Coordinates of C-alpha atoms in Angstrom, one line a residue:
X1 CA 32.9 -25.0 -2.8
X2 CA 30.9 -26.6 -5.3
X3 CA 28.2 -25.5 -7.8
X4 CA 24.3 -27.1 -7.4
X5 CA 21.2 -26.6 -9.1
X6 CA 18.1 -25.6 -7.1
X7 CA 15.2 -24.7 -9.1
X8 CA 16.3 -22.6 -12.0
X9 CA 19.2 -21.2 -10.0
X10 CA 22.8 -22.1 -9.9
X11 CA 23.6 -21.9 -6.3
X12 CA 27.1 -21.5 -4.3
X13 CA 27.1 -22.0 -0.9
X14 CA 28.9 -19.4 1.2
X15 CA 30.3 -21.2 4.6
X16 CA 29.7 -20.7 7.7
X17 CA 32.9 -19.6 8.2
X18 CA 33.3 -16.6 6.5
X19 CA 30.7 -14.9 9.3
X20 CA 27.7 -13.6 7.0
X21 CA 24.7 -12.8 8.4
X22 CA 21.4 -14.2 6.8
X23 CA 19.0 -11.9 4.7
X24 CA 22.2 -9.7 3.4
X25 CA 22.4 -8.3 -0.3
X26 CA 25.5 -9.0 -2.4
X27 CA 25.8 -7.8 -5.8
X28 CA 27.8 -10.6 -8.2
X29 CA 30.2 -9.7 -11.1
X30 CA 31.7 -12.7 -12.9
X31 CA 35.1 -12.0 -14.4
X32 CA 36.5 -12.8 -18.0
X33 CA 38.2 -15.6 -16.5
X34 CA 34.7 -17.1 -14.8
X35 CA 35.6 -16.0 -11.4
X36 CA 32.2 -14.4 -9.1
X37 CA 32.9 -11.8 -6.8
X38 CA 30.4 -10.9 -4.3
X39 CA 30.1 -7.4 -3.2
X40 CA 27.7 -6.2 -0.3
X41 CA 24.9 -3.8 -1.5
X42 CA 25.8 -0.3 0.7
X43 CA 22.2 1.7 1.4
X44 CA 21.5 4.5 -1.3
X45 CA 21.8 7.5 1.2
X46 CA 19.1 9.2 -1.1
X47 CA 16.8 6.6 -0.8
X48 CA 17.2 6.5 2.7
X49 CA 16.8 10.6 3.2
X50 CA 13.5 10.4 1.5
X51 CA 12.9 7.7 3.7
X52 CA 13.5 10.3 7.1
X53 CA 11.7 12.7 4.9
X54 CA 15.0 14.8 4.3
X55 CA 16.7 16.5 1.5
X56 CA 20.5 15.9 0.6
X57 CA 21.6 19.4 -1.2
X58 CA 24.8 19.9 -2.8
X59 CA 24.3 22.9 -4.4
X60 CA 26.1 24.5 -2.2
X61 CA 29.4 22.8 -2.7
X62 CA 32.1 22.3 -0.3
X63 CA 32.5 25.7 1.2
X64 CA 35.7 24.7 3.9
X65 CA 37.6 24.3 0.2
X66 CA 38.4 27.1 -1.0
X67 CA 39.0 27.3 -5.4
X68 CA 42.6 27.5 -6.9
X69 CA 44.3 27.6 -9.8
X70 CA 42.2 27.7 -13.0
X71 CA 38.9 27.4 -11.2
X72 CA 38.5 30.6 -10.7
X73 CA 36.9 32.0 -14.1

């Protein structure tokens, strides 16, 4: 793959080959060694309960755990 310029972008083409859909969101983190990983944006479950007009709670823990040790004060 090979680097262009369109506009004031740098763009890398992704091929066909590697099966992505159109219209999908990638987050990109270049490495100390100039290397670009792509990684694919995952919904924020809170934005999307607000969205269904829910709440996500976790107040009350994880109540099938049960504390051990030191946790108990």
């Amino acid at each position: 793959m090979k680097t262009r310029r369109q506009g004031n972008a740098i763009v890398l083409t992704v091929p066909t080959k590697f099966g992505i859909a159109e219209n999908v969101e990638y987050l990109a983190v270049k490495g100390a060694d100039d290397s670009i990983t792509f990684i694919k944006k995952k919904e924020n479950i809170f934005d999307e309960a607000i969205k269904q007009g829910q709440k996500l709670d976790a107040t009350l823990g994880f109540p099938e755990e049960q504390p051990q040790g030191e946790e108990i004060l």
